XYZ file of C-alpha atoms in Angstrom:
273
model
C 29.138 12.687 -15.835
C 26.807 14.822 -17.351
C 23.603 14.370 -19.368
C 24.851 14.749 -22.788
C 27.542 11.861 -21.895
C 25.255 9.880 -20.589
C 22.727 9.791 -23.121
C 25.681 9.289 -25.810
C 26.886 6.410 -23.979
C 23.350 4.998 -23.619
C 22.733 5.166 -27.011
C 25.689 3.384 -28.068
C 24.914 0.711 -26.572
C 26.110 0.930 -22.680
C 23.918 0.358 -20.022
C 26.398 0.175 -16.759
C 26.509 3.368 -14.804
C 26.941 2.159 -11.151
C 26.903 4.275 -8.450
C 26.381 7.599 -11.354
C 25.904 10.560 -9.480
C 23.041 12.609 -11.181
C 21.856 14.720 -8.584
C 19.602 17.482 -9.734
C 19.636 16.797 -13.570
C 16.955 17.211 -15.693
C 16.607 14.439 -18.298
C 12.637 14.945 -19.282
C 11.142 12.285 -22.279
C 14.516 9.823 -22.604
C 14.345 6.392 -22.769
C 16.846 4.642 -20.085
C 15.282 0.937 -20.569
C 17.547 -1.743 -18.686
C 20.004 1.057 -17.395
C 22.197 -0.458 -14.453
C 21.857 2.414 -12.041
C 22.592 0.427 -9.079
C 23.545 2.814 -5.950
C 23.210 5.655 -8.219
C 23.191 9.677 -6.368
C 19.750 10.611 -8.207
C 18.511 13.159 -5.413
C 15.857 15.676 -6.885
C 16.465 14.359 -10.188
C 13.636 15.230 -12.908
C 12.410 12.508 -15.008
C 9.228 13.268 -16.247
C 7.833 11.233 -19.111
C 10.775 8.891 -18.905
C 10.820 5.233 -19.375
C 12.827 2.830 -17.000
C 11.277 -0.333 -17.964
C 13.350 -3.191 -16.143
C 15.787 -0.828 -15.178
C 18.094 -1.673 -11.878
C 17.925 1.196 -9.447
C 18.672 -0.902 -6.179
C 20.011 0.620 -3.221
C 19.857 4.304 -5.180
C 19.262 7.281 -3.439
C 15.804 8.958 -5.391
C 15.149 11.080 -2.399
C 13.065 14.374 -3.459
C 13.250 13.153 -7.107
C 10.395 13.654 -9.519
C 9.428 10.940 -11.923
C 6.889 9.923 -14.020
C 6.549 7.190 -16.835
C 6.810 3.790 -17.611
C 8.748 1.805 -14.524
C 7.457 -1.985 -15.338
C 8.993 -4.028 -14.140
C 11.858 -1.664 -12.196
C 14.338 -3.084 -9.459
C 14.002 -0.582 -6.867
C 14.915 -2.912 -3.787
C 16.450 -1.164 -0.770
C 16.162 2.421 -2.938
C 15.778 5.520 -0.719
C 12.469 7.452 -3.029
C 11.928 9.433 1.045
C 9.842 12.659 0.055
C 9.617 11.695 -3.934
C 7.124 12.155 -6.304
C 6.472 9.332 -8.475
C 2.271 9.953 -9.160
C 0.660 8.369 -12.074
C 3.556 6.251 -12.875
C 3.176 2.248 -13.725
C 5.178 0.018 -11.585
C 3.211 -2.989 -12.570
C 5.693 -6.056 -11.853
C 8.354 -3.698 -9.546
C 10.184 -4.942 -7.028
C 10.297 -2.356 -4.137
C 11.420 -4.435 -1.108
C 12.465 -2.518 1.769
C 12.813 0.383 -0.012
C 12.233 3.702 1.731
C 8.662 5.331 0.485
C 8.216 7.248 3.418
C 6.203 10.615 2.450
C 6.452 9.640 -1.074
C 3.559 11.116 -3.483
C 2.447 7.425 -5.506
C -1.120 8.800 -5.970
C -2.781 7.619 -9.228
C 0.131 4.979 -9.757
C 0.316 1.594 -11.007
C 1.402 -0.932 -8.736
C -0.377 -4.394 -10.145
C 1.665 -7.525 -8.887
C 4.451 -5.775 -7.848
C 6.348 -6.571 -4.821
C 6.387 -4.207 -1.653
C 7.107 -6.322 1.360
C 9.307 -4.681 4.271
C 9.047 -1.560 2.731
C 8.620 1.952 4.366
C 5.756 3.953 3.658
C 4.580 5.890 6.133
C 2.648 9.071 5.714
C 3.102 7.938 1.704
C -0.259 9.038 -0.357
C -0.952 6.030 -2.322
C -4.696 7.529 -2.645
C -6.450 6.378 -5.965
C -3.503 3.737 -6.743
C -3.820 0.422 -8.351
C -2.773 -2.160 -6.072
C -3.858 -5.400 -7.406
C -2.162 -8.610 -6.083
C 0.617 -6.154 -4.445
C 2.808 -8.219 -1.732
C 2.575 -5.935 1.098
C 3.341 -7.977 4.247
C 5.296 -6.511 6.810
C 5.255 -3.327 5.471
C 4.977 -0.236 7.335
C 1.838 1.825 5.995
C 1.336 3.910 9.226
C -0.913 7.380 8.559
C -0.567 6.887 5.115
C -3.112 7.641 2.494
C -5.002 5.044 0.427
C -8.223 6.579 -0.051
C -9.818 5.663 -3.269
C -7.246 2.554 -3.394
C -7.494 -0.745 -4.948
C -6.059 -3.320 -3.008
C -8.099 -6.276 -4.390
C -6.408 -9.460 -3.916
C -3.176 -7.685 -2.008
C -0.884 -9.648 0.902
C -1.130 -7.314 3.850
C 0.139 -10.301 6.286
C 1.638 -8.505 9.255
C 1.384 -4.920 7.864
C 1.237 -2.088 10.042
C -1.605 -0.065 9.492
C -1.973 2.773 12.390
C -4.114 5.553 11.360
C -4.276 4.495 7.827
C -6.606 6.169 5.344
C -8.637 3.697 3.551
C -12.034 5.610 3.029
C -13.393 4.229 0.037
C -10.823 1.839 -0.593
C -11.499 -1.944 -2.243
C -9.644 -4.420 -0.146
C -12.030 -7.402 -1.405
C -9.951 -10.715 -1.239
C -7.107 -9.488 0.959
C -5.141 -11.210 3.446
C -4.720 -9.279 6.311
C -3.764 -11.707 8.710
C -2.064 -9.791 12.080
C -2.394 -6.533 10.669
C -1.740 -3.573 13.472
C -4.627 -1.429 12.397
C -4.921 0.687 15.346
C -6.781 3.445 14.636
C -7.409 2.809 11.138
C -10.436 5.058 9.061
C -12.073 2.896 6.656
C -15.236 4.297 5.853
C -17.308 3.370 2.774
C -14.183 0.680 2.232
C -14.554 -2.852 0.738
C -13.275 -5.777 2.781
C -15.546 -8.594 1.340
C -14.309 -12.007 1.714
C -11.022 -10.529 3.297
C -9.255 -12.633 5.968
C -8.399 -10.202 8.652
C -7.961 -12.838 11.288
C -5.666 -11.754 14.158
C -5.814 -8.123 13.298
C -5.693 -5.677 16.043
C -8.445 -2.568 14.855
C -9.230 -1.071 17.770
C -10.596 2.248 17.573
C -11.057 1.994 13.655
C -13.447 3.682 12.058
C -15.912 1.197 9.541
C -18.726 3.438 9.440
C -20.537 1.708 6.109
C -17.528 -0.600 5.146
C -18.710 -3.750 3.591
C -17.193 -7.385 5.380
C -19.866 -9.419 3.528
C -18.174 -13.103 4.337
C -15.088 -12.105 5.753
C -13.229 -13.725 7.940
C -12.601 -12.066 11.202
C -11.938 -14.157 13.481
C -9.579 -13.552 16.864
C -9.290 -9.676 16.331
C -9.714 -7.059 18.475
C -12.536 -4.038 17.191
C -12.278 -2.619 20.991
C -14.350 0.949 20.788
C -14.399 0.238 16.989
C -17.156 2.063 14.804
C -19.248 -0.213 12.791
C -22.419 1.994 12.108
C -24.438 1.110 9.365
C -21.183 -1.839 8.368
C -22.404 -4.647 6.280
C -21.137 -8.035 8.545
C -23.522 -10.489 7.128
C -22.147 -13.993 7.005
C -18.756 -12.680 8.558
C -17.125 -15.261 10.758
C -16.528 -13.391 13.652
C -15.625 -16.025 16.426
C -13.736 -15.246 19.559
C -13.328 -11.563 18.418
C -13.893 -8.495 20.971
C -15.862 -5.788 20.144
C -15.991 -4.582 23.738
C -17.889 -0.766 23.137
C -17.744 -0.891 19.508
C -20.275 0.559 17.932
C -22.485 -1.188 15.813
C -25.310 0.910 15.407
C -27.718 -0.441 12.552
C -24.979 -2.763 11.555
C -25.904 -5.997 9.553
C -24.819 -9.488 11.191
C -27.391 -11.187 9.574
C -26.028 -15.348 9.440
C -22.473 -13.774 10.954
C -20.588 -16.254 13.218
C -20.873 -14.578 16.616
C -19.858 -17.767 18.681
C -17.280 -16.736 21.633
C -17.481 -12.917 20.300
C -17.359 -10.301 23.013
C -20.211 -7.246 23.274
C -19.270 -6.158 26.354
C -20.182 -2.093 26.830
C -20.991 -2.685 22.757
C -23.581 -0.285 21.194
C -26.199 -2.300 19.528
C -28.651 -0.078 19.135
C -30.709 -1.028 15.441
C -28.165 -4.362 14.698
C -29.652 -6.925 12.822
C -29.242 -10.187 13.573
C -31.751 -12.143 11.752
C -33.654 -11.968 8.637
């Protein structure tokens, strides 16, 4: 089906285009709200300036697609968006469960209250994204770029965040229980009032990060860098800081019951007011 026929049928009120083949087509500045593109072949498609509000693209193939526009409440469950460009899209309340978003450009996009659990976001670019209250449990964010992103209140339980870039990101009030964050890079990030219990953050970099009043019990922080970090009033019980760097870190009123500091650098660390 060519683009002209698609638009004519859509404008007549037809919305069901399941399994349609639109590979490489260019459809700029069009409204396809509530369209059904389930299992469609949309590889390399160009949808700049589009409206796909409440559209159904479940299991669609959008690899290498270029999409910019209003994707509010879109269904992208199990869709393939590998290496696609969705920068600056509005994906508020979108469903992307178990979607393949590896190597995808999602920078500056909005994901407020969106569902991204079980999704593959390896090496994805989510820098400066607005991801408030997102569900990202069990998502794979290894080597992803979330620099400057706002994840306040997000649920990252059991997420894989190995070598993830969170520099300057806002993760206050997040749920990060049992996260695998080995080698995470989070200088100047805000983890205040977050729950990181049971996580593995060995070899991480948290230079100048804010962990005020965070729950950090039963975590591995082996060889992690907390230089100048604020851990005041944090709950650190039973965590392992072996060979960690805590130079000039603030641990005022932190709970360090049963914490292991073997071989840690505590030069200038502040424990009392």
